[in-house]
């Protein structure tokens, strides 16, 4: 596919985008071209529709929300469309399981209507709003319903990938109901026993018409069947990169209760001086924090705690005080500030005022000259997240920017919020998965430190005054 | 070196240990009396505490050896010491001359005896390997009966090895035929047969196994850890993945394919920095474009790094390309943009350390080849998924990618020849990779520096700079 314009005018000139430091060709009239594809996650040419399949209380919504959170975090715009939500908006008050009876004509009509409305919103999201993946979260237990969805996808040029959850373990189902169904808007005015009873009857309404994805009848479809909460998987016809990543992710998550502890290293010598980056050691207060951390960990009495650090001295020193084995991950190293390494914000403003302003304009995508961006950090932390999903109790001792990225994943924060998340020194964040999300407890261990959090100043223009630029720089020695 | 973690009891010192930075790898390690203590585990691939035995299962000509060799190559490349043990090899060593399929007849007592013996000999070697530094052993044989697999499970249990089965199931006659043509006809077993005879004999050989074949069963084998690959990857059944390494193995196996294709590796065209002898080609780019046209490649994908020189090279091809940050050249840290002469003058110790162990040596505030491999793993994974791809990258990066495809060791990797203005065309064939080197007839400076004889830290400048390639 030859570019005639280039043939006539010679090779295109390259210009480095000042924010992201990406080299892009300029057209003959001097304007930057549309950015050449920058590899993040290999986009297929067409959007993907993920369709859940399964009886109620099989974890479809759990999987939908978690998968969506993961895909968004790695940079794939994704959204969940929960048909139950649509139903609740349509039928203001939930009366009982009778609504779901297979012979309830009115119920069926409403449910079909809700599915259609949801699919319309899916089309809007994927074709107009720039979405890349839509997760259609509903039971979709009949072949007929799935055929309807596939037709819809075909008409709109979407790829379809089914995620079926099959489980017959009564304990798992009971636990599921307790965790997420009892608090559902459907059961607000019902006591626990009644709610459980009603929900069990609701499940029964689906059972007789349930047609699981079949090895033969559905052999042309792309899908993963998750059996007994991940004991076993059936994977059929994975078509592209994004489906492969989805399968890998789903095969690594689990629901065993556990907690993830995130902490920064103790205060460092460079922290005290207000300098960023570098590889300095702990200050006296930092060492004190390390001892307090050890005490906290011991008191928590955590079963088989794994401890991870970066390969920078300050996190390792912190871990050393714990007196337990730890693993060093290079991927957990702090963001590389390139030419600004070990500078104070005042020095960055003095030497690179344009860079400093660009960073405030788009802190997530801004890449330091010869350094990294938050966006780069997320890409390098993806294997850490994947392994955190596999593990159980883990303490991660890392750095401010790194911790913000990890926290954003667990708390489903956007790219715009991420670089401004509060991750102060000497504070442990304990994350515990609960229902569809993550409970977070912040434990300050009582050791003073400098504040390293710099808020976005009001004036982010390149020509702002030094005063305006340094308005939000935290105090330092 | 295996990365087995030590179990240390919960015994916090009141004075935390001092840290010292290992001069080669720039890793901070605790030290006592100025000497480094036992090496704290460094995350590469999360090691389980016990070694893993991968056991293939399947009729002949189902790709077991192909999978075994490929998986072994991948695991070694990412730093997991792995070796395959092909029972057929053991049989060929014992029974010098292969006569016919009759050897494999289920009623051939002598044959059965020999085959059992070979399996045992192989398992002994497995035990030897896994207890002396090996992390993963791939036991490549048909293992088609539950009885045989029970024997192996017992062996693993006795020795504290985890077992992961990889079964390949395929009934597509075309695939099996192609398999036989690609790898069986060239086998030592059929050296003295013509094609037709060989194919006929091999088909009968397969028949010998069919009656007693007990595939991994959903119910009977539900407590085992395995992946069943059906019809060359159309479908997978994955059961009880126990740990990180098994999860990585499953992900890898699910991404590979056997569709014929070629991978083209080249560096950017010569850059100004190359010419001046500093570490950091329009004519080449044009020639590359011409070359690509002559190859008539269907659906070629082009990947570059995010460094200007690879992008400039790709621009000359006038087709879309994707930029990957992870394809950026190795970060030389404080040595960025220096000439070798300058590195020797300013950092003679670093320069010597690099020559002592070029694979593991990390530049101060920079990277090592070992780091490079870790960051390139997603590129390799995506290359496995893709078909025809041209990767325009850099010397150290290209060495890492090449080492993966050509199964080079960590010692060989940093010295692989990847000259400027040369395209390496890699085409999978049989169990490995054919490599064609196409020099695009454009003069370029040589950037390859061989390991000098003297790698001592107190060597003379001239000894250090002995192998530096000429430059302006």
mmCIF file of C-alpha atoms in Angstrom, chain B residues 106-242:
data_model
loop_
_atom_site.group_PDB
_atom_site.id
_atom_site.type_symbol
_atom_site.label_atom_id
_atom_site.label_comp_id
_atom_site.label_asym_id
_atom_site.label_seq_id
_atom_site.Cartn_x
_atom_site.Cartn_y
_atom_site.Cartn_z
ATOM 1 C CA UNK B 106 1.637 -54.399 21.590
ATOM 2 C CA UNK B 107 2.330 -58.148 21.599
ATOM 3 C CA UNK B 108 6.073 -57.742 21.044
ATOM 4 C CA UNK B 109 7.407 -58.712 24.473
ATOM 5 C CA UNK B 110 10.989 -57.908 23.651
ATOM 6 C CA UNK B 111 9.989 -54.538 22.261
ATOM 7 C CA UNK B 112 7.930 -53.745 25.335
ATOM 8 C CA UNK B 113 10.797 -54.661 27.595
ATOM 9 C CA UNK B 114 13.218 -52.433 25.774
ATOM 10 C CA UNK B 115 10.777 -49.549 25.694
ATOM 11 C CA UNK B 116 10.119 -49.801 29.450
ATOM 12 C CA UNK B 117 13.863 -49.863 30.010
ATOM 13 C CA UNK B 118 14.319 -46.743 27.932
ATOM 14 C CA UNK B 119 11.602 -44.916 29.822
ATOM 15 C CA UNK B 120 13.312 -45.806 33.104
ATOM 16 C CA UNK B 121 16.699 -44.701 31.870
ATOM 17 C CA UNK B 122 15.173 -41.419 30.763
ATOM 18 C CA UNK B 123 13.464 -40.915 34.124
ATOM 19 C CA UNK B 124 16.751 -41.535 35.880
ATOM 20 C CA UNK B 125 18.324 -38.800 33.827
ATOM 21 C CA UNK B 126 15.352 -36.584 34.646
ATOM 22 C CA UNK B 127 15.948 -37.130 38.337
ATOM 23 C CA UNK B 128 19.615 -36.364 37.888
ATOM 24 C CA UNK B 129 18.831 -33.163 36.013
ATOM 25 C CA UNK B 130 16.157 -31.825 38.348
ATOM 26 C CA UNK B 131 18.169 -32.474 41.484
ATOM 27 C CA UNK B 132 21.295 -30.771 40.181
ATOM 28 C CA UNK B 133 20.030 -27.367 39.114
ATOM 29 C CA UNK B 134 17.413 -28.104 36.486
ATOM 30 C CA UNK B 135 14.034 -26.500 37.108
ATOM 31 C CA UNK B 136 11.832 -28.122 34.448
ATOM 32 C CA UNK B 137 12.197 -31.451 32.653
ATOM 33 C CA UNK B 138 10.066 -32.335 29.641
ATOM 34 C CA UNK B 139 9.464 -36.066 29.396
ATOM 35 C CA UNK B 140 8.694 -36.520 25.722
ATOM 36 C CA UNK B 141 7.054 -39.864 24.907
ATOM 37 C CA UNK B 142 3.637 -41.174 23.936
ATOM 38 C CA UNK B 143 2.640 -41.971 27.553
ATOM 39 C CA UNK B 144 -0.673 -43.100 26.159
ATOM 40 C CA UNK B 145 -1.690 -45.533 28.905
ATOM 41 C CA UNK B 146 -2.881 -44.651 32.354
ATOM 42 C CA UNK B 147 -0.546 -47.307 33.683
ATOM 43 C CA UNK B 148 2.521 -45.602 32.233
ATOM 44 C CA UNK B 149 1.386 -42.255 33.531
ATOM 45 C CA UNK B 150 0.837 -43.698 37.010
ATOM 46 C CA UNK B 151 4.406 -44.953 36.985
ATOM 47 C CA UNK B 152 5.592 -41.461 36.158
ATOM 48 C CA UNK B 153 3.377 -39.883 38.812
ATOM 49 C CA UNK B 154 4.781 -42.249 41.387
ATOM 50 C CA UNK B 155 8.320 -41.418 40.325
ATOM 51 C CA UNK B 156 7.568 -37.686 40.587
ATOM 52 C CA UNK B 157 5.924 -38.089 43.952
ATOM 53 C CA UNK B 158 8.912 -39.960 45.355
ATOM 54 C CA UNK B 159 11.234 -37.219 44.197
ATOM 55 C CA UNK B 160 9.154 -34.201 45.089
ATOM 56 C CA UNK B 161 8.510 -33.067 41.518
ATOM 57 C CA UNK B 162 5.267 -31.448 40.352
ATOM 58 C CA UNK B 163 3.735 -33.057 37.264
ATOM 59 C CA UNK B 164 2.039 -31.244 34.421
ATOM 60 C CA UNK B 165 0.699 -33.203 31.444
ATOM 61 C CA UNK B 166 0.564 -31.815 27.921
ATOM 62 C CA UNK B 167 -1.644 -33.945 25.708
ATOM 63 C CA UNK B 168 -1.996 -33.411 21.994
ATOM 64 C CA UNK B 169 -5.079 -34.824 20.338
ATOM 65 C CA UNK B 170 -5.634 -34.605 16.602
ATOM 66 C CA UNK B 171 -7.560 -36.619 14.065
ATOM 67 C CA UNK B 172 -7.122 -34.393 11.044
ATOM 68 C CA UNK B 173 -5.439 -36.656 8.441
ATOM 69 C CA UNK B 174 -3.898 -33.686 6.604
ATOM 70 C CA UNK B 175 -2.158 -32.437 9.701
ATOM 71 C CA UNK B 176 -0.841 -35.885 10.522
ATOM 72 C CA UNK B 177 0.357 -36.353 6.960
ATOM 73 C CA UNK B 178 2.178 -33.031 6.945
ATOM 74 C CA UNK B 179 3.726 -33.909 10.277
ATOM 75 C CA UNK B 180 5.079 -37.185 8.941
ATOM 76 C CA UNK B 181 6.519 -35.504 5.873
ATOM 77 C CA UNK B 182 8.143 -32.708 7.873
ATOM 78 C CA UNK B 183 9.768 -34.634 10.680
ATOM 79 C CA UNK B 184 9.402 -38.372 10.342
ATOM 80 C CA UNK B 185 10.807 -38.975 6.888
ATOM 81 C CA UNK B 186 14.042 -37.315 7.965
ATOM 82 C CA UNK B 187 14.224 -39.360 11.160
ATOM 83 C CA UNK B 188 17.190 -41.711 11.726
ATOM 84 C CA UNK B 189 14.597 -44.517 11.788
ATOM 85 C CA UNK B 190 13.868 -44.065 8.098
ATOM 86 C CA UNK B 191 17.272 -43.168 6.690
ATOM 87 C CA UNK B 192 17.280 -46.203 4.445
ATOM 88 C CA UNK B 193 13.672 -46.149 3.299
ATOM 89 C CA UNK B 194 12.002 -44.325 0.498
ATOM 90 C CA UNK B 195 9.169 -41.932 1.277
ATOM 91 C CA UNK B 196 6.271 -44.245 0.487
ATOM 92 C CA UNK B 197 7.670 -47.101 2.539
ATOM 93 C CA UNK B 198 8.411 -44.800 5.423
ATOM 94 C CA UNK B 199 4.933 -43.311 5.454
ATOM 95 C CA UNK B 200 3.340 -46.741 5.275
ATOM 96 C CA UNK B 201 5.474 -48.063 8.109
ATOM 97 C CA UNK B 202 4.821 -45.037 10.260
ATOM 98 C CA UNK B 203 1.054 -45.292 9.802
ATOM 99 C CA UNK B 204 1.255 -48.858 11.048
ATOM 100 C CA UNK B 205 3.335 -47.666 13.940
ATOM 101 C CA UNK B 206 0.614 -45.262 14.949
ATOM 102 C CA UNK B 207 -1.906 -48.107 14.740
ATOM 103 C CA UNK B 208 0.094 -50.064 17.319
ATOM 104 C CA UNK B 209 -0.685 -47.416 19.910
ATOM 105 C CA UNK B 210 -4.281 -46.730 19.053
ATOM 106 C CA UNK B 211 -5.934 -49.661 20.801
ATOM 107 C CA UNK B 212 -4.344 -49.032 24.133
ATOM 108 C CA UNK B 213 -4.633 -45.246 24.017
ATOM 109 C CA UNK B 214 -6.284 -43.876 27.143
ATOM 110 C CA UNK B 215 -6.749 -40.169 26.671
ATOM 111 C CA UNK B 216 -6.711 -37.884 29.735
ATOM 112 C CA UNK B 217 -10.205 -38.217 31.047
ATOM 113 C CA UNK B 218 -12.413 -35.476 32.466
ATOM 114 C CA UNK B 219 -13.502 -37.664 35.361
ATOM 115 C CA UNK B 220 -10.817 -40.293 35.899
ATOM 116 C CA UNK B 221 -7.991 -37.745 35.672
ATOM 117 C CA UNK B 222 -9.721 -34.814 37.325
ATOM 118 C CA UNK B 223 -7.077 -34.469 40.006
ATOM 119 C CA UNK B 224 -4.209 -34.166 37.573
ATOM 120 C CA UNK B 225 -2.783 -30.906 36.248
ATOM 121 C CA UNK B 226 -2.841 -30.832 32.478
ATOM 122 C CA UNK B 227 -3.598 -29.118 29.237
ATOM 123 C CA UNK B 228 -5.178 -30.997 26.392
ATOM 124 C CA UNK B 229 -4.501 -29.427 23.016
ATOM 125 C CA UNK B 230 -7.087 -30.392 20.439
ATOM 126 C CA UNK B 231 -6.670 -30.052 16.677
ATOM 127 C CA UNK B 232 -3.488 -28.000 16.765
ATOM 128 C CA UNK B 233 -4.882 -25.328 19.040
ATOM 129 C CA UNK B 234 -8.456 -24.986 17.887
ATOM 130 C CA UNK B 235 -9.532 -25.983 21.369
ATOM 131 C CA UNK B 236 -7.917 -26.426 24.800
ATOM 132 C CA UNK B 237 -8.894 -28.160 27.997
ATOM 133 C CA UNK B 238 -7.014 -26.905 31.008
ATOM 134 C CA UNK B 239 -7.260 -28.678 34.340
ATOM 135 C CA UNK B 240 -5.929 -27.643 37.751
ATOM 136 C CA UNK B 241 -3.151 -25.215 36.942
ATOM 137 C CA UNK B 242 -1.188 -25.201 40.176
#
